[in-house]
Coordinates of C-alpha atoms in Angstrom, one line a residue:
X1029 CA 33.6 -11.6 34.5
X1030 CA 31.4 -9.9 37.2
X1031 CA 32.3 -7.3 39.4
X1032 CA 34.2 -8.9 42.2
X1033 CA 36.1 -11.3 39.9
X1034 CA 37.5 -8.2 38.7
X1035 CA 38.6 -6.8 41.6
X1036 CA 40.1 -10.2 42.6
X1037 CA 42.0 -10.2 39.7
X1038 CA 43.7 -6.9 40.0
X1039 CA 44.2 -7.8 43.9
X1040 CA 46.3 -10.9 42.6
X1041 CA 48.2 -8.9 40.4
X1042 CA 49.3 -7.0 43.7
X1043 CA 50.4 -9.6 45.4
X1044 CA 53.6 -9.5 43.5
X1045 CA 54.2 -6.6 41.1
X1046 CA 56.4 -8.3 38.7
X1047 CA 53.5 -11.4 38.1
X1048 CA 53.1 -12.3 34.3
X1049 CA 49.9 -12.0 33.1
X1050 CA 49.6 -15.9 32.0
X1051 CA 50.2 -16.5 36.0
X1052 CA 47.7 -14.5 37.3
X1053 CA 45.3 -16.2 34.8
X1054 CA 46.3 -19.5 35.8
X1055 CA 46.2 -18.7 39.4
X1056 CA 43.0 -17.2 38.8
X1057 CA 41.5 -20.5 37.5
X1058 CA 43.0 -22.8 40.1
X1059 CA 40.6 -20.9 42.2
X1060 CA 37.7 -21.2 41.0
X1061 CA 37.8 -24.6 38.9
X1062 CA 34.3 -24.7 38.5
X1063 CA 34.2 -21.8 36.2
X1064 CA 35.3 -21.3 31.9
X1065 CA 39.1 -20.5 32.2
X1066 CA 40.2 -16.8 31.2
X1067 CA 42.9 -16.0 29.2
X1068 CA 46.1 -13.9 29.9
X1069 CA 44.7 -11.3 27.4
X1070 CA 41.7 -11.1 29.3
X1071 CA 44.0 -10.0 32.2
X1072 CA 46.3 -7.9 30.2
X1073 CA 43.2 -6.2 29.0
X1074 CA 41.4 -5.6 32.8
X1075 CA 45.1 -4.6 34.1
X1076 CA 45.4 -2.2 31.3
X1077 CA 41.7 -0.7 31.8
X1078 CA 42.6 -0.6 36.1
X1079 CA 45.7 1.5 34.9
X1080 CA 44.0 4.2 33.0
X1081 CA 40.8 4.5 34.4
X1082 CA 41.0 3.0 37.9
X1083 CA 37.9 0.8 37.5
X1084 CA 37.2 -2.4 36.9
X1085 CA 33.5 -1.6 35.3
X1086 CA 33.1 -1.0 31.4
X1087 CA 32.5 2.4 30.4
X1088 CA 28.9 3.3 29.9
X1089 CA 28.4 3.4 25.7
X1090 CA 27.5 5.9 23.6
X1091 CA 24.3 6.5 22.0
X1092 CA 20.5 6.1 23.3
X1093 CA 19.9 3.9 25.7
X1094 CA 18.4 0.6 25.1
X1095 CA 15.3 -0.3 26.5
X1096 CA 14.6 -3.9 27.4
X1097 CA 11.3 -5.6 25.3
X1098 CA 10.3 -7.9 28.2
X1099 CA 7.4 -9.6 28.8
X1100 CA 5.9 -6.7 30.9
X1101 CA 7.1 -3.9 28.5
X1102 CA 5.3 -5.7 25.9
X1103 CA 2.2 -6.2 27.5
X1104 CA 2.1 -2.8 28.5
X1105 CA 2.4 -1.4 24.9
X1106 CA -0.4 -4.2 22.7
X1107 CA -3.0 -3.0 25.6
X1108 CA -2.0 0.0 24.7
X1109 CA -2.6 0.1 20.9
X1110 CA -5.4 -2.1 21.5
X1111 CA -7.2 0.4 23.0
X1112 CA -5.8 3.0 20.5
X1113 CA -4.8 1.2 16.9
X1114 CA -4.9 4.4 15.5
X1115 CA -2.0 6.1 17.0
X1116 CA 1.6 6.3 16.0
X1117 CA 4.5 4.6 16.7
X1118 CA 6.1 7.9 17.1
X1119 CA 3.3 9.1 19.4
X1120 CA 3.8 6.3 21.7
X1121 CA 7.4 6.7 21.8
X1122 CA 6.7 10.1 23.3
X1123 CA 4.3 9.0 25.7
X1124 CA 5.9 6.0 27.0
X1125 CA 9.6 6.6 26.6
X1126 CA 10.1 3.7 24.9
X1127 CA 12.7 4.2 21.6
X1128 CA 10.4 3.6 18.4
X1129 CA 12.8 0.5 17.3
X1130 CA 11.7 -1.5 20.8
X1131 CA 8.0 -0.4 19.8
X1132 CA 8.6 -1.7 16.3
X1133 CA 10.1 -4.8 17.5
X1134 CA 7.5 -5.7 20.0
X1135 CA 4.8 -5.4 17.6
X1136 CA 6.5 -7.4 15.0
X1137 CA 7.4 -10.3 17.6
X1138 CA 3.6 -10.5 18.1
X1139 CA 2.6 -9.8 14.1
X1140 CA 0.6 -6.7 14.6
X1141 CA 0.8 -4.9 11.6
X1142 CA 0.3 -1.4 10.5
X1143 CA -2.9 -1.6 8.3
X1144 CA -3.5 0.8 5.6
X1145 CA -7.0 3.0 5.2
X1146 CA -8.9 2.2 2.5
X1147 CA -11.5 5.0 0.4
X1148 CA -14.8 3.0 -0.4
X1149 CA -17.7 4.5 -1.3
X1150 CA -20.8 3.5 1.0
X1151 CA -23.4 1.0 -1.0
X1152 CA -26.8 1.8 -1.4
X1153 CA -29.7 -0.8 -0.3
X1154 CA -29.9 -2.6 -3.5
X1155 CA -26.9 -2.6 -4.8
X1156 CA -25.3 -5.6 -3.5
X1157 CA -27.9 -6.8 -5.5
X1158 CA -26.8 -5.0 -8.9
X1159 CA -23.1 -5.7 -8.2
X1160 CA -23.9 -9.8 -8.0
X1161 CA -26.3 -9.1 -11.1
X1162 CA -22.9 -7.7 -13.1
X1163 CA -20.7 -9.9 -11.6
X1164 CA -22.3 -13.2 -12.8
X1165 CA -22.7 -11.9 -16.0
X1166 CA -19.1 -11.6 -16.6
X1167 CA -18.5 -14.6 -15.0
X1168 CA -20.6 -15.8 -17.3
X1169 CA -18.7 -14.4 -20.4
X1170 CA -15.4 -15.7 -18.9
X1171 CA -16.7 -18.8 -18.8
X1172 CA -17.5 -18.6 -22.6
X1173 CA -14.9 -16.8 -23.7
X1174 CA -11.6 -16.8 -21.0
X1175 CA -10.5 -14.2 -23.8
X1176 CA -13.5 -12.3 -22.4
X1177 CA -11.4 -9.3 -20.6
X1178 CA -9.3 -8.5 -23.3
X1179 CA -12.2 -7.7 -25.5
X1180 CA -13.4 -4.9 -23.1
X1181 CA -12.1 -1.6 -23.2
X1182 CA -12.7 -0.3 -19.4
X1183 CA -12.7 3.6 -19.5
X1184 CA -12.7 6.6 -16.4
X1185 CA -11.8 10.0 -15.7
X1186 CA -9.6 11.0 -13.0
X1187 CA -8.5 13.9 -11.0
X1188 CA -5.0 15.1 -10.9
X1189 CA -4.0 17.6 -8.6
X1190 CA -1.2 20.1 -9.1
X1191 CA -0.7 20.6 -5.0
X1192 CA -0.7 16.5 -5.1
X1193 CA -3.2 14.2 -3.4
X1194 CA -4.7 13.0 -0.3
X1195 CA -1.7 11.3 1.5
X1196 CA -2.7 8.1 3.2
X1197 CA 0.8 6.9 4.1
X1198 CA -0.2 8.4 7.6
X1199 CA -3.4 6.4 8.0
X1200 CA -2.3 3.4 10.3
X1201 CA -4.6 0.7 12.1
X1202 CA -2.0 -1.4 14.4
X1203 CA -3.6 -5.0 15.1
X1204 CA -2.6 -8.8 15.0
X1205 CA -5.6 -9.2 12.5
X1206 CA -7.0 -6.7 9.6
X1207 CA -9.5 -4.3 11.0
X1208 CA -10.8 -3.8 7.0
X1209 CA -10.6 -0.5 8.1
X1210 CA -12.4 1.6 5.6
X1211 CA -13.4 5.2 5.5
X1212 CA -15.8 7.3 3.5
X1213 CA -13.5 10.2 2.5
X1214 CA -13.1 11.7 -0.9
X1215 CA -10.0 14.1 -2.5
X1216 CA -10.2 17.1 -2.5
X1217 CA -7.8 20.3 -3.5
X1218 CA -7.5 22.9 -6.1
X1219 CA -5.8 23.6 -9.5
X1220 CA -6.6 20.1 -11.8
X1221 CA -6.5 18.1 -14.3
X1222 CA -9.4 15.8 -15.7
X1223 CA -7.8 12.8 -17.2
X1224 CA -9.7 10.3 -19.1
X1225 CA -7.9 6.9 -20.0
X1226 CA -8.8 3.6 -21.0
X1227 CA -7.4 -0.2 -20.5
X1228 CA -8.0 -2.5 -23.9
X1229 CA -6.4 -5.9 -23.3
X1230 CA -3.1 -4.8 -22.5
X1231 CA -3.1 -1.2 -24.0
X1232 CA -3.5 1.5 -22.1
X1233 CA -5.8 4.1 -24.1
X1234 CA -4.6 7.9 -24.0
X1235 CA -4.4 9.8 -21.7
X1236 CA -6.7 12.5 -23.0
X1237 CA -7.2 15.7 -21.2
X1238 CA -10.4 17.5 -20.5
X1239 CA -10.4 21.2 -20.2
X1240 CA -13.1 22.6 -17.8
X1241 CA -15.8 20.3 -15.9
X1242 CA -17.4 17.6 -17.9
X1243 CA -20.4 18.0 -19.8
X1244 CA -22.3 15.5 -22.2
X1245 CA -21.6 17.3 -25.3
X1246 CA -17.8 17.4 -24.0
X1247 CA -17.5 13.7 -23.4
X1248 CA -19.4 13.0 -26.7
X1249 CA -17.3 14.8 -28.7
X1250 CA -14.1 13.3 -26.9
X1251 CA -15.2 9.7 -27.8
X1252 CA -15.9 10.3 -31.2
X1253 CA -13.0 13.0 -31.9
X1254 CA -10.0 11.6 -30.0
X1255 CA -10.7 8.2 -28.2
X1256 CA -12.2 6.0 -31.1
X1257 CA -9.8 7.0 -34.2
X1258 CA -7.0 6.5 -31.5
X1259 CA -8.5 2.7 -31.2
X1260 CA -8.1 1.9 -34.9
X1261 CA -4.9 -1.2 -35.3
X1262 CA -3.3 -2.3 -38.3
X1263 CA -4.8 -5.1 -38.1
X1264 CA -8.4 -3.9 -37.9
X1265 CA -9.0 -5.0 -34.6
X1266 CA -12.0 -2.8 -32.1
X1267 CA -12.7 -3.6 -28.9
X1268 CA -16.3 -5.7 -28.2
X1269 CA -17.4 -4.3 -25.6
X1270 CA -17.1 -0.6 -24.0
X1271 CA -17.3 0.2 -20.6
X1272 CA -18.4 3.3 -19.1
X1273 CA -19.6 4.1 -15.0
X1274 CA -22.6 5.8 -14.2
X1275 CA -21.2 9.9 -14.3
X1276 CA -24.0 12.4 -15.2
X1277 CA -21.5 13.1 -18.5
X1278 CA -22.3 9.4 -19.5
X1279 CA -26.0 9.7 -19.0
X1280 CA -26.4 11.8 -21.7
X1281 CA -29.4 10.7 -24.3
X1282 CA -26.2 11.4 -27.6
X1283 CA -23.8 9.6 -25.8
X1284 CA -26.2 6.3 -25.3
X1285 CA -27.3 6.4 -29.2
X1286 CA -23.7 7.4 -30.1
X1287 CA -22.7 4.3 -28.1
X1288 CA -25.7 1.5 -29.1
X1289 CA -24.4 2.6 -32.3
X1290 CA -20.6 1.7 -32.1
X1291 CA -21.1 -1.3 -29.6
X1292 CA -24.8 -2.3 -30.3
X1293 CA -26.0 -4.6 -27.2
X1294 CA -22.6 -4.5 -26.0
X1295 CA -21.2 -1.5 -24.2
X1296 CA -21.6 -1.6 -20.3
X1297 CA -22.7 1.6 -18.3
X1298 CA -26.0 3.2 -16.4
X1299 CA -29.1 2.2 -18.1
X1300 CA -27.1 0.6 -20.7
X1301 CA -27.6 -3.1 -22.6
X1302 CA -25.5 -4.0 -19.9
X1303 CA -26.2 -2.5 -16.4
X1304 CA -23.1 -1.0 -14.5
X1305 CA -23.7 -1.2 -11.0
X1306 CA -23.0 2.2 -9.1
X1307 CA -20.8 2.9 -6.6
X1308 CA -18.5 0.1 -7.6
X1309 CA -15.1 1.3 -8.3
X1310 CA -13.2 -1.8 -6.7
X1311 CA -14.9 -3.6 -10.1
X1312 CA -13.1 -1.5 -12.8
X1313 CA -9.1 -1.7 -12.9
X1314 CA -8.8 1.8 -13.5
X1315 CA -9.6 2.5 -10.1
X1316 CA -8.4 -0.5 -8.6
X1317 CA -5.0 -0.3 -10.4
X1318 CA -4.4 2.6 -12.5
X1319 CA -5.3 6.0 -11.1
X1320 CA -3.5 4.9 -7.6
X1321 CA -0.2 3.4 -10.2
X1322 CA -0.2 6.6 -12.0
X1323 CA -0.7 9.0 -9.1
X1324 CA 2.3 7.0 -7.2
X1325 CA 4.6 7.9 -9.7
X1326 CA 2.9 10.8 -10.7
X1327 CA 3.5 12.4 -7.2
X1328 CA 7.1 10.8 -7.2
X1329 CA 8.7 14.2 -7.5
X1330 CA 7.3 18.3 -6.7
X1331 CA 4.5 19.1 -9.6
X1332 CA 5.2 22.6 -10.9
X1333 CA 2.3 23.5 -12.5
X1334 CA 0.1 22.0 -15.3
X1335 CA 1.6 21.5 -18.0
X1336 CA 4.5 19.5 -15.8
X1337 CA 1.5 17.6 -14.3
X1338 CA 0.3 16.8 -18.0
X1339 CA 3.7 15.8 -19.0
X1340 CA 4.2 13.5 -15.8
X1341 CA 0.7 11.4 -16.6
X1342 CA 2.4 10.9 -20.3
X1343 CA 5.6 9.5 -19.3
X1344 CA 3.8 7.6 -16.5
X1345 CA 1.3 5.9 -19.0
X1346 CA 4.0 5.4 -21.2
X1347 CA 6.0 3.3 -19.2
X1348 CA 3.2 0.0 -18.3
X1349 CA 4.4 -2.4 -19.8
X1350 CA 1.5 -5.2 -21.3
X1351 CA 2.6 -7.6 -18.8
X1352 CA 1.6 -5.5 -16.1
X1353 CA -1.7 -5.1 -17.8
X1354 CA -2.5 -8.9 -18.0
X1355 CA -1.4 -9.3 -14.2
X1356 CA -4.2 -6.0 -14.0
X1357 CA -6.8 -8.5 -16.4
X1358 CA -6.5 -11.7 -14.0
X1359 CA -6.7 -9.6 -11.0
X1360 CA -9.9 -8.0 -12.4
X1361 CA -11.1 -11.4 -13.2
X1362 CA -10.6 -12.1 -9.4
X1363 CA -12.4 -9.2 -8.0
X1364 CA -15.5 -11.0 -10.3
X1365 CA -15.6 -14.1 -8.5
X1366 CA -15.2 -12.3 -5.0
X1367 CA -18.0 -10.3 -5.2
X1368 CA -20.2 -13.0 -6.2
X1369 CA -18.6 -14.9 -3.0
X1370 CA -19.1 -12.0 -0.7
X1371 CA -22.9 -11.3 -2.2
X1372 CA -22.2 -8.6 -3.9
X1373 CA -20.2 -6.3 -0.9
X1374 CA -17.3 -4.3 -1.4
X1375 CA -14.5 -6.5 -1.3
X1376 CA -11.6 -3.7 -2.2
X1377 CA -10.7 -4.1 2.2
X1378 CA -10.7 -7.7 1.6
X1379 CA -8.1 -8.3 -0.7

């Protein structure tokens, strides 16, 4: 009912005091046949509200007020994060009045979504080259062998932070297409703890904990002390192949002859029988899945101190399950064919 049929409706309930509400209704309609009938509990209900309030008009509602995505509103906020993807919904709330839920929904109705930043590392001249060079080769293997991956065992180190890590939940990019927003930037903060772990098939190795900064001697003594035995099945089975990145620790004239002499012509790593190509962590799933896994639920709750960090990255290990491992396996057998696609560029943005 608008406005004025309101008022006439109250006026026809003047006319004669003792009217029935089902009368005034049905006069109501004779007079404007044109119109959807009302009911005499829509008059009851107007009579009642003229009583107590003496208006006709519904009571303004509670709460913030709504503000109305129309076309011009809309337009007005995509120029607006056009010009600035970076800035937050909350931001622009502030600055243009407009309640963060009509923000969100405008920028849903036209799909822009809030990309994420990603951490890449910037390539050198020829290593597209080197990265295509690696790339085909285990292409190559697969290709041979489709049991290829689960004969590698893909190792790294890792930072863990007691005060946590670099939080990119507030890295946004709005836009109706992926920017492939990248950034060089690199973690940084103050009491650790160096964690080196490995992925065999669908066996997550360690983790093992390194005390102090990394040395040669350190990291020789860590394969042959704790990560080798710690390899050894029941049913005699060693990994094929060994794969290290190109960290000065790894570089070390023992570690190569200790390593020709455990996985002769087959272990991967700088200036090894099989070149690693540097600045390539978007090609080993330990970067690409399991230091950002483990951190996520590392980082779940408040870390104490040390030895509660320690204890988190155990029970955290602990819990992937094999099949998550061979979903990690096809995905890094993926990234392969990608980088050969995309000529040897990082293609971590892309997927």
């Amino acid at each position: 009912l608008t406005r004025e049929e309101r008022i006439e409706i109250v006026l026809i309930s003047g006319e004669r005091s003792r009217k029935r509400v089902w009368v005034i209704a049905a006069d109501f309609n004779a007079r404007h046949p044109t119109r959807p009938p009302i009911s005499h509990a829509t008059v009851s209900k107007l009579l009642a509200k003229f009583r107590e309030t003496g208006s006709v008009l519904d009571l303004p509602k509670c709460g913030r007020m709504k503000i109305v995505t129309n076309e011009e509103t809309s337009v007005a906020v995509l120029a607006s994060f056009s010009k600035s993807p970076q800035r937050s919904t909350r931001r622009m709330s502030l600055e243009s009045g407009i309640s963060r839920t009509s923000l969100r929904r405008i920028l849903a109705t036209h799909k822009w979504h809030p990309y994420k930043l990603q951490l890449l590392q910037h390539l050198n001249e020829d290593d597209p080259d080197r990265r295509t060079e690696f790339a085909e080769w285990a292409k190559q293997k697969l290709e041979q062998d489709p049991q290829f991956t689960q004969k590698i065992l893909f190792s790294d180190e890792a930072n863990f932070y007691v005060n946590g890590e670099v939080n990119k939940q507030n890295h946004r990019y709005w836009s109706d297409t992926n920017p492939h927003w990248i950034d060089p930037s690199k973690t940084v903060g103050t009491k650790k703890v160096m964690v080196w772990c490995g992925i065999w098939g669908t066996k997550i190795v360690g983790p093992f904990f390194i005390n102090g900064n990394l040395k040669a001697t350190g990291y020789l003594k860590l394969l042959h002390d704790d990560v080798f035995p710690s390899l050894c099945t029941e049913a005699g089975t060693f990994p094929e192949f060994f794969q290290q990145d190109g960290a000065p620790p790894h570089y070390g004239c023992q570690v190569r002859a200790f390593l020709d002499e455990q996985f002769p012509e087959k272990w991967i790593g700088r200036r090894g029988p099989v070149e690693w190509p540097p600045r390539s962590p978007d090609l080993t799933p330990l970067d690409s899945y399991l230091w950002g896994h483990l951190k996520a639920i590392v980082y779940g709750v408040k870390i104490r101190d040390v030895q509660h960090l320690k204890l988190r990255i155990l029970e955290a290990c602990a819990g992937i399950s094999p099949a998550v491992l061979l979903s990690v396996r096809e995905e890094w057998e993926k990234r392969v064919a990608l980088t050969i696609q995309h000529n040897g560029q990082h293609i971590e943005h892309i997927l």
